[in-house]
Coordinates of N, CA and C in Angstrom, one line a residue:
X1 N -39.5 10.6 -7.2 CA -40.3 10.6 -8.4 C -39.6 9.7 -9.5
X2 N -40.3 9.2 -10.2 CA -39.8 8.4 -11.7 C -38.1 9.0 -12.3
X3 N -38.9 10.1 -12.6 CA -37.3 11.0 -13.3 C -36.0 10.7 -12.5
X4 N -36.1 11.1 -10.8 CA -35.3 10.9 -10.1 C -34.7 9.4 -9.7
X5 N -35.9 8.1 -9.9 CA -35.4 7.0 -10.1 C -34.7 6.3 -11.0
X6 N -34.7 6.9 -12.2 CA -34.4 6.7 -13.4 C -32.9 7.0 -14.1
X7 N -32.7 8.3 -13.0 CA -31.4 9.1 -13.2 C -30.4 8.1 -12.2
X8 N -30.4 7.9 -11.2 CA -30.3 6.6 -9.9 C -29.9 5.3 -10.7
X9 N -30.9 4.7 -11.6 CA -30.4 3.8 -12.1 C -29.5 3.7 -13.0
X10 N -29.5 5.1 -13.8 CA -28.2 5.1 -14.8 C -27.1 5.3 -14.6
X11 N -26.6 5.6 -13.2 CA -25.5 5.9 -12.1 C -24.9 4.6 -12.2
X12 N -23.7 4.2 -12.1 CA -23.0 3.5 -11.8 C -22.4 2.9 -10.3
X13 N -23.1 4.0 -9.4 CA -22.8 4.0 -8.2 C -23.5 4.8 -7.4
X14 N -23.8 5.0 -6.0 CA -24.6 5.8 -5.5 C -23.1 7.0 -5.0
X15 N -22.0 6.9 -5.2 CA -21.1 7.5 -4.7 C -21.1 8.8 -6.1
X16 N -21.6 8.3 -6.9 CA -21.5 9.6 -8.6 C -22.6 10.3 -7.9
X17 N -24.1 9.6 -7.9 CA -24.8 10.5 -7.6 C -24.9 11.2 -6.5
X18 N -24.2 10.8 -5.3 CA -23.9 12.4 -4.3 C -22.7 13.0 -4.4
X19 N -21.8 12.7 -5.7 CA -21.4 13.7 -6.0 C -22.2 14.9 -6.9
X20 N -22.9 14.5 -7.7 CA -23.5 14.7 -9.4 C -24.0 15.9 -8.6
X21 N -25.1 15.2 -7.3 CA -26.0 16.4 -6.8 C -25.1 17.1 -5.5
X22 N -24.4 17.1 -5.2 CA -23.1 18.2 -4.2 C -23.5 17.8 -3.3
X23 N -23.9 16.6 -3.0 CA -23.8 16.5 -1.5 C -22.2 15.9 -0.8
X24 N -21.5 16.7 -0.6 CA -20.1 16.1 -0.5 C -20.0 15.8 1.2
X25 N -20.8 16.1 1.9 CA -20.5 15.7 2.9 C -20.8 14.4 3.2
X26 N -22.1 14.1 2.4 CA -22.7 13.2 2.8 C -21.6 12.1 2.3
X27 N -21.3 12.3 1.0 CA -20.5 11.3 0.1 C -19.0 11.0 1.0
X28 N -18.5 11.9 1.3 CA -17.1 12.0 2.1 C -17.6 10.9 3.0
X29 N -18.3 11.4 4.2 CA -19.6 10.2 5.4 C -19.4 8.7 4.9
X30 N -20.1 8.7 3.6 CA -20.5 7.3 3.1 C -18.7 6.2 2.5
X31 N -18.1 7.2 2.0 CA -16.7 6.4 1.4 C -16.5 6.3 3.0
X32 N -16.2 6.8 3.9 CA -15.0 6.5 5.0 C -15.8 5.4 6.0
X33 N -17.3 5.5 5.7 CA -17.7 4.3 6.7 C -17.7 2.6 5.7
X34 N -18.1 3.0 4.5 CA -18.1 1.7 3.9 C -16.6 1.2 3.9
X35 N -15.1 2.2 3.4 CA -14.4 2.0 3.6 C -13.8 1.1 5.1
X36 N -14.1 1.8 5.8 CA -13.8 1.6 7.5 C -14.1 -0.1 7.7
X37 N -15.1 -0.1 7.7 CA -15.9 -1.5 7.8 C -15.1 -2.8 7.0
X38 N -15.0 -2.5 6.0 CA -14.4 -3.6 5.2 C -12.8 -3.8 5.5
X39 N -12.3 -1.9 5.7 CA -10.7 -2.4 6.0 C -10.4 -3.0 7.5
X40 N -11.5 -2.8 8.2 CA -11.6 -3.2 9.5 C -11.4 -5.1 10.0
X41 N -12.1 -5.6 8.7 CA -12.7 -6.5 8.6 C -11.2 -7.3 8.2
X42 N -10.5 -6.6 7.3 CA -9.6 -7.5 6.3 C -8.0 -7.1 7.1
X43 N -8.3 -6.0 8.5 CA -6.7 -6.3 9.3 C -7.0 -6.9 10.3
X44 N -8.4 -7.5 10.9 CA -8.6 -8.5 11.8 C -8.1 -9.9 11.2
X45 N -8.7 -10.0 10.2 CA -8.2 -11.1 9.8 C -6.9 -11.9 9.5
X46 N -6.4 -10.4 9.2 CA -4.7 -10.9 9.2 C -4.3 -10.7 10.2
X47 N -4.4 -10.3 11.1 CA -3.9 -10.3 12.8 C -4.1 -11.6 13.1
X48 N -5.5 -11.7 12.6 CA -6.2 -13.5 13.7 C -4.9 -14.0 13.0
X49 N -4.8 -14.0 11.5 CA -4.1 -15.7 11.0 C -2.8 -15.5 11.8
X50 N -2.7 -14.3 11.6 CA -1.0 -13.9 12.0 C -0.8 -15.0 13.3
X51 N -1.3 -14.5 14.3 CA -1.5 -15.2 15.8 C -1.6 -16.7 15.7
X52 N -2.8 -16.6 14.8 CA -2.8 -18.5 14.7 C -1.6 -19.0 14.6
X53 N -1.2 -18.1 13.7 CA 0.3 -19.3 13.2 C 0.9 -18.9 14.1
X54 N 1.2 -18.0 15.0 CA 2.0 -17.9 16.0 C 2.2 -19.0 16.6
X55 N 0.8 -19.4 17.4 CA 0.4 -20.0 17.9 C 1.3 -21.9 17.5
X56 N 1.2 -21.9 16.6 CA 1.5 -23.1 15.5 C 3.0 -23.2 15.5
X57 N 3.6 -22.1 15.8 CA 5.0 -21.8 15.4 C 5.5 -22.1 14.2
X58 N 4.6 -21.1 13.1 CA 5.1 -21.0 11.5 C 5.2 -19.3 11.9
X59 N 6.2 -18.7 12.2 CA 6.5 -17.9 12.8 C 7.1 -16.7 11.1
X60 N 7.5 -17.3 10.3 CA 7.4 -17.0 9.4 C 6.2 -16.6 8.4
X61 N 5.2 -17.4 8.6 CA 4.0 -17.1 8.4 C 3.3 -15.6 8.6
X62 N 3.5 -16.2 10.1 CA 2.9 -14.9 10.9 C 3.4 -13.5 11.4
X63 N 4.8 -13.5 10.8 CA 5.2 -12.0 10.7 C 5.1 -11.7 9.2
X64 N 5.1 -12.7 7.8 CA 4.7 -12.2 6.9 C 3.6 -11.6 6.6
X65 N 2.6 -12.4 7.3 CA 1.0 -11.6 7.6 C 0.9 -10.8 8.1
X66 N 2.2 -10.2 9.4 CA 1.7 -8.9 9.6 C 2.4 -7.7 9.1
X67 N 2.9 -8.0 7.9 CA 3.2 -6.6 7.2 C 2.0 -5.5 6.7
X68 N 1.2 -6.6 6.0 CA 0.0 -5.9 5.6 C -0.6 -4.7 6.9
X69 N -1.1 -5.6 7.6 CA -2.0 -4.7 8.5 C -1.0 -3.6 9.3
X70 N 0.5 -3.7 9.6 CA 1.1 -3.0 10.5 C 1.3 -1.6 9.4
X71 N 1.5 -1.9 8.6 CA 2.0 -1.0 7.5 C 0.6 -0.4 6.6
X72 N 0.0 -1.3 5.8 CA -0.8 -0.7 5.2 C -2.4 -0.3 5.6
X73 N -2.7 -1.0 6.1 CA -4.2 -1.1 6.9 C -4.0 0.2 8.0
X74 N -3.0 0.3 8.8 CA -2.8 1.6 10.1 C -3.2 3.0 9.2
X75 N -2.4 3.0 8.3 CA -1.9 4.4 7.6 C -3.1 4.7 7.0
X76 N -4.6 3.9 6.5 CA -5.5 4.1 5.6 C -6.2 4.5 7.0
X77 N -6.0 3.8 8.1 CA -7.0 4.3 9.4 C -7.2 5.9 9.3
X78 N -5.4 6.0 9.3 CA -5.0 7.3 9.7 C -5.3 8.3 8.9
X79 N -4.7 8.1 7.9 CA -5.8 9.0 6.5 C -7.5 9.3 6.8
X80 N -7.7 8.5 7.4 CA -9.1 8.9 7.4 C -9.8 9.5 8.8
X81 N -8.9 9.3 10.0 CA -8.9 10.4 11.2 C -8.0 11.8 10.6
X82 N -7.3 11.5 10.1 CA -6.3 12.8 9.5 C -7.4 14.1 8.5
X83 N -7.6 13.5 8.0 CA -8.5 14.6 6.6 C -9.5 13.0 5.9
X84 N -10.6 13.2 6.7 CA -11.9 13.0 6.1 C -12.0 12.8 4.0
X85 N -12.1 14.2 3.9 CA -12.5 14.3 2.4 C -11.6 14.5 1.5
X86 N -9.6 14.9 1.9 CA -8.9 14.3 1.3 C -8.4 12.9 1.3
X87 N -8.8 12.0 1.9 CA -8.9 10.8 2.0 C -10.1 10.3 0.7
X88 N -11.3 11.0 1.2 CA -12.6 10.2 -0.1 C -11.6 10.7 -1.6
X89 N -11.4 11.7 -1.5 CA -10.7 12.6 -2.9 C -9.5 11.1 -3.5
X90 N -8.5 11.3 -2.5 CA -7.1 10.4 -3.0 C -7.9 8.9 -3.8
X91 N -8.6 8.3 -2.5 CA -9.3 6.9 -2.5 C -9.9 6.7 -4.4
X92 N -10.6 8.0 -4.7 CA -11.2 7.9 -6.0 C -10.6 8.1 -7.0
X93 N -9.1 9.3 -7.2 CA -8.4 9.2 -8.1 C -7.2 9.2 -8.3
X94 N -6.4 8.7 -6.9 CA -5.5 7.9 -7.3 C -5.0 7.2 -5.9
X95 N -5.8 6.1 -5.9 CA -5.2 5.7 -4.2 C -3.8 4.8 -4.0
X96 N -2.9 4.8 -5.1 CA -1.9 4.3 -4.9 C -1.2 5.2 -4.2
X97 N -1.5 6.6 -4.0 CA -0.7 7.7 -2.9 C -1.2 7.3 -1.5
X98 N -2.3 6.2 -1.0 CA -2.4 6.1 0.1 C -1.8 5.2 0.9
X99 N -1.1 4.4 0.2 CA -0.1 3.1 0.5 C 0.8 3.8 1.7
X100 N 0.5 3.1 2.6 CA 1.5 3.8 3.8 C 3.2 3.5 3.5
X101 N 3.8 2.6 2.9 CA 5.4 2.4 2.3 C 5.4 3.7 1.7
X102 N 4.6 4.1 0.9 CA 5.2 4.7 -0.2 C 5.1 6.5 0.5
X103 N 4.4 6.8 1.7 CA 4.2 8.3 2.3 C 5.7 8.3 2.7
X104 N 7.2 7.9 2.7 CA 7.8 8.1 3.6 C 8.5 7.0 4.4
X105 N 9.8 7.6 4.9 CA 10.4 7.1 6.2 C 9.5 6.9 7.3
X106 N 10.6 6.7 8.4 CA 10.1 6.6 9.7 C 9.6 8.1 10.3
X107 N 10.6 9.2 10.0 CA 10.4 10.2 10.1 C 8.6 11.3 9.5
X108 N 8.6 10.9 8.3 CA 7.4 11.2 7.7 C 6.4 10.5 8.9
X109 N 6.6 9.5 8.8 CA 5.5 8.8 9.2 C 5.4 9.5 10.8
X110 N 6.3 9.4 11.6 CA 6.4 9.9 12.8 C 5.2 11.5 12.9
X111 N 5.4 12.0 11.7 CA 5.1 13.3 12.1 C 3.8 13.2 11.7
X112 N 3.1 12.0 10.9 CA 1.3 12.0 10.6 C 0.9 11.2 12.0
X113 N 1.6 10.2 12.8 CA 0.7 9.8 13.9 C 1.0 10.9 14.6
X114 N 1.9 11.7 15.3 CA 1.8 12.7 16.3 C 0.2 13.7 15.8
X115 N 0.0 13.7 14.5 CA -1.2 14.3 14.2 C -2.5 13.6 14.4
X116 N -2.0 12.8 14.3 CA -3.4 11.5 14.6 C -3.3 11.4 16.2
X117 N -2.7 11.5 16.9 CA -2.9 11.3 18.6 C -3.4 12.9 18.6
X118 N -2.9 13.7 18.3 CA -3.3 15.1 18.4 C -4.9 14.7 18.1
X119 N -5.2 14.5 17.4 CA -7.1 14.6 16.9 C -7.2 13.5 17.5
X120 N -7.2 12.0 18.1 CA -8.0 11.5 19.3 C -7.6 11.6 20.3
X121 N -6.9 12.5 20.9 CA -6.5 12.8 22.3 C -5.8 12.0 22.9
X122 N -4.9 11.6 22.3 CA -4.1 10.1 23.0 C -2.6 10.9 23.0
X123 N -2.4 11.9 23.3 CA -0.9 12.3 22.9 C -0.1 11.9 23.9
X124 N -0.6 11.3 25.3 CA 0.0 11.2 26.1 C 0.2 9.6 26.4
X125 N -0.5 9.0 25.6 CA -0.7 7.6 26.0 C 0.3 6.7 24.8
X126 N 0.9 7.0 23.6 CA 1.8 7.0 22.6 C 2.6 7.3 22.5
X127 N 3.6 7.2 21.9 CA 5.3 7.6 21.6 C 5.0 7.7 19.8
X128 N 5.1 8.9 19.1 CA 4.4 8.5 17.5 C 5.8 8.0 16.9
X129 N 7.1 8.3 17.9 CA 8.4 8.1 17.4 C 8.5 6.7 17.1
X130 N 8.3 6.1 18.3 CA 8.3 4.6 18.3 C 7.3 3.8 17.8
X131 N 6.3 4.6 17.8 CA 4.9 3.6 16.8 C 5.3 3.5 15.3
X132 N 5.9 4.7 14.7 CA 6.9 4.9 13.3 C 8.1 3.9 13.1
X133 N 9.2 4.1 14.2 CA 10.1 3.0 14.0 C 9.7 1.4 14.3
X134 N 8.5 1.2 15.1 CA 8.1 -0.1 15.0 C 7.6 -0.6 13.3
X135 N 6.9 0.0 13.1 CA 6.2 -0.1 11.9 C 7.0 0.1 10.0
X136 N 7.7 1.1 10.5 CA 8.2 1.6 9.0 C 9.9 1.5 8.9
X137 N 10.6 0.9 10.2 CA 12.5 1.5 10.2 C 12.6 0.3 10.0
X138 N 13.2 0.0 8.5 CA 13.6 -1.3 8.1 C 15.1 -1.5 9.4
X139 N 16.1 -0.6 9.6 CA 17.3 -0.7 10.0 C 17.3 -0.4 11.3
X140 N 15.9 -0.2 12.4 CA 15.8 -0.6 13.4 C 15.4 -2.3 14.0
X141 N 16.3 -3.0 15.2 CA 16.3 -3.7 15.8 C 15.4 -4.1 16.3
X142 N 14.8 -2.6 16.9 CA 13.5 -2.5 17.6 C 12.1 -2.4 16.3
X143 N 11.8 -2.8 15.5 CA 11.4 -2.8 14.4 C 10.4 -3.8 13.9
X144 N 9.2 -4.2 13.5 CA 8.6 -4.9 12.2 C 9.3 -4.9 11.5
X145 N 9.1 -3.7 10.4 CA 9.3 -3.4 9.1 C 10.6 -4.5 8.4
X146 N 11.6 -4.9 9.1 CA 12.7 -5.1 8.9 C 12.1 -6.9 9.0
X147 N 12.1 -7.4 10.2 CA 11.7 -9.0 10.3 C 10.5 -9.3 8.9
X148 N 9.9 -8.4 9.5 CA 8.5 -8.9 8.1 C 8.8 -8.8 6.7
X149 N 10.1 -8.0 6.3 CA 10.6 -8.2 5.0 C 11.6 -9.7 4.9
X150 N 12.2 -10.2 6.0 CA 12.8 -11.5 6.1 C 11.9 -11.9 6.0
X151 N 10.7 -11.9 6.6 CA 9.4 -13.1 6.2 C 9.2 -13.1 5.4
X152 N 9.1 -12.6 4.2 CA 8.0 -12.6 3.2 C 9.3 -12.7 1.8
X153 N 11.0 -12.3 2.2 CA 12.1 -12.9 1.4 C 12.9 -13.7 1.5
X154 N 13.0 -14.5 0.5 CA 13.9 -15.8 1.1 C 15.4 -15.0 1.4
X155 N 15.5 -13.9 0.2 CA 16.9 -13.1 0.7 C 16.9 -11.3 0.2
X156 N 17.1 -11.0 1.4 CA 17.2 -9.5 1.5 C 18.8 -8.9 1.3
X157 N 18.6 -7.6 0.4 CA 20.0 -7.1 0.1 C 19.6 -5.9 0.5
X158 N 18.8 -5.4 1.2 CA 18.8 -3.8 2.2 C 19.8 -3.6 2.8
X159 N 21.1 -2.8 2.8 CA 21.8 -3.2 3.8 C 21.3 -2.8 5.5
X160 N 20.4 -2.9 6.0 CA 19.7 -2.7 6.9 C 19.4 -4.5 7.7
X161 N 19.0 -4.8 6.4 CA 18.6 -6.3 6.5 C 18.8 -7.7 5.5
X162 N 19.9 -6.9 5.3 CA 20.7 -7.9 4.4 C 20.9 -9.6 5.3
X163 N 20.4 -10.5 4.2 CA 20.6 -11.8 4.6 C 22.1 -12.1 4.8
X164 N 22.5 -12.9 6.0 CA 23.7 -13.2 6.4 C 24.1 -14.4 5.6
X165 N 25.8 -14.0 5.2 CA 26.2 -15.5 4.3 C 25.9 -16.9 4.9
X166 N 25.8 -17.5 3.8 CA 25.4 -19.3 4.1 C 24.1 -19.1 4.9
X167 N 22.9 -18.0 4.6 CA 21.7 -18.6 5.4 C 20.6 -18.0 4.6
X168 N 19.5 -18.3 4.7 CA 18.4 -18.3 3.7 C 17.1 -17.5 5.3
X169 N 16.6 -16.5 4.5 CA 15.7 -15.8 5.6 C 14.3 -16.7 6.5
X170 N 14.5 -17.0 7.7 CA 13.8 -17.7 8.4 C 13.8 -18.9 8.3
X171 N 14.9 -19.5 7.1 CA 14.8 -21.4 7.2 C 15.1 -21.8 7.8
X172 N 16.6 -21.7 8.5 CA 17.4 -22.2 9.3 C 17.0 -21.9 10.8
X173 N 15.6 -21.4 10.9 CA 15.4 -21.2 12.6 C 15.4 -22.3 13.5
X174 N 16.2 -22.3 14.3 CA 15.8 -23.1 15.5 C 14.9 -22.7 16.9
X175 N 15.2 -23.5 18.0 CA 14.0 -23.1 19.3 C 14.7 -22.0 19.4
X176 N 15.6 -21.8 19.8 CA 16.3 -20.7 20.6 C 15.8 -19.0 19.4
X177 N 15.9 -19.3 18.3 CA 15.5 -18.3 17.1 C 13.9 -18.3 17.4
X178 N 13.5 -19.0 17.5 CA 11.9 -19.0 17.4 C 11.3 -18.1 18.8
X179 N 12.1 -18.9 20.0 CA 12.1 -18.2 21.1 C 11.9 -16.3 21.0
X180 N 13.1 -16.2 20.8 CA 13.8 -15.0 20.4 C 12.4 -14.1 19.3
X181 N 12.0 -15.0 18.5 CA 11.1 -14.7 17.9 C 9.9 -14.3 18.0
X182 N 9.2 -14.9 18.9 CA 8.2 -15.1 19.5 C 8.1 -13.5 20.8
X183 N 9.2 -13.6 21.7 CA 9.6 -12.7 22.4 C 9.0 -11.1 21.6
X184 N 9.5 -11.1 20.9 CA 9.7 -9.8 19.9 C 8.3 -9.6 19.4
X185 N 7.7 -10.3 19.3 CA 6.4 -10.1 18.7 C 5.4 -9.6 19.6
X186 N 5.7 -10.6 20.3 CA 4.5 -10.8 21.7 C 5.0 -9.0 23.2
X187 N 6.2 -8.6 22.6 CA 6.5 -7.8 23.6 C 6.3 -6.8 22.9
X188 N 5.7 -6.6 21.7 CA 5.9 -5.2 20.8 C 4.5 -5.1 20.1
X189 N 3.7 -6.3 20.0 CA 2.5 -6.3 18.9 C 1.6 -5.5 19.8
X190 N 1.2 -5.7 20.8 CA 0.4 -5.1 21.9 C 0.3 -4.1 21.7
X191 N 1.1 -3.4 22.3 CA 1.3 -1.8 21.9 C 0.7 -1.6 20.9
X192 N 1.3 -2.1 19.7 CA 0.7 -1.7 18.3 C -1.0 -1.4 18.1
X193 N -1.5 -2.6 18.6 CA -2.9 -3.0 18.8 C -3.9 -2.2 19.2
X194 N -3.5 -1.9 20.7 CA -3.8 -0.6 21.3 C -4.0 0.6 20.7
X195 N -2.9 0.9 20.1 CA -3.1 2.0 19.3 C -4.3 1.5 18.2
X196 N -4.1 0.5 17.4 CA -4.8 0.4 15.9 C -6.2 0.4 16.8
X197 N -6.7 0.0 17.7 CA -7.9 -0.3 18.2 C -8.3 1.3 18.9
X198 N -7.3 2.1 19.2 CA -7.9 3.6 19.5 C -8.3 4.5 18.5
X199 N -7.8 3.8 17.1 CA -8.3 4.3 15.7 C -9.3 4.0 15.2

């Protein structure tokens, strides 16, 4: 009716008014799919570029690109296989707590994907140890977290990943570095993938 269209228009959002009138499920439903879609949208993207430049061998490029999606894009997945309507809640008033850097170590993190394979049934098909130290252990070898911060700094003072004297992060690469580089990506990103795509 009029009255009900009228109230609709002076909303700011259709997300107020299924709160206004309690429909929380529905509202919870609506943030995690519009959410989903778009974040869906904006870690392909950075995967593609990532690869492209792979491909290109601006290898620097493309481990800086994939900090975003390995780190931050996974953990917003996860939040929203983890708890639905604490997820819509954080997202509305204060989604700087959903930043996956900022939940935690390797260890934290370890213990939210073991919950996330627990609710898609993948417990057997993942390591959440090693999906954690890929992703978040700056001072792992075996690690992102650590190269993608050389990517994206000309000089790191982590002592984890402290830039070595007389060298500047990723300038000085040669074939054999690139090689080596390339190796590491291509033998670890997969995995990763797998998983992001079973989310």
């Amino acid at each position: 009716d009029e009255e009900k269209n009228a109230f609709l228009r002076d909303l700011p959002n259709v997300f107020d008014w299924l709160a206004s009138t309690g429909r929380t499920a529905e509202r919870i439903a609506l943030v995690r799919a519009t959410v989903f879609q778009s974040l869906l949208s904006d870690f392909l993207h950075f995967i593609y570029e990532a690869l492209d430049s792979s491909r290109r061998a601006k290898l620097s490029v493309c481990y800086a690109l994939l900090r975003k999606p390995l780190q931050d894009h996974l953990a917003l997945f996860e939040a929203m296989v983890l708890d639905p309507a604490s997820f819509a809640t954080t997202l509305e008033e204060d989604p700087g707590k959903l930043s996956g850097p900022k939940l935690g170590g390797p260890l934290v993190h370890s213990v939210r994907i073991a919950k996330v394979l627990k609710a898609t049934g993948d417990t057997d098909r993942f390591d959440p140890d090693y999906l954690a130290q890929l992703r978040y252990a700056k001072d792992s070898e075996d690690g992102f977290s650590g190269i993608c911060d050389h990517a994206i700094h000309l000089f790191t003072d982590n002592k984890a990943i402290r830039t070595e004297k007389m060298n500047i992060n990723f300038i000085f690469s040669d074939e054999g570095s690139r090689q080596t580089q390339w190796y590491f990506l291509y033998s670890r990103l997969s995995y990763v993938l797998v998983y992001a795509r079973r989310l």
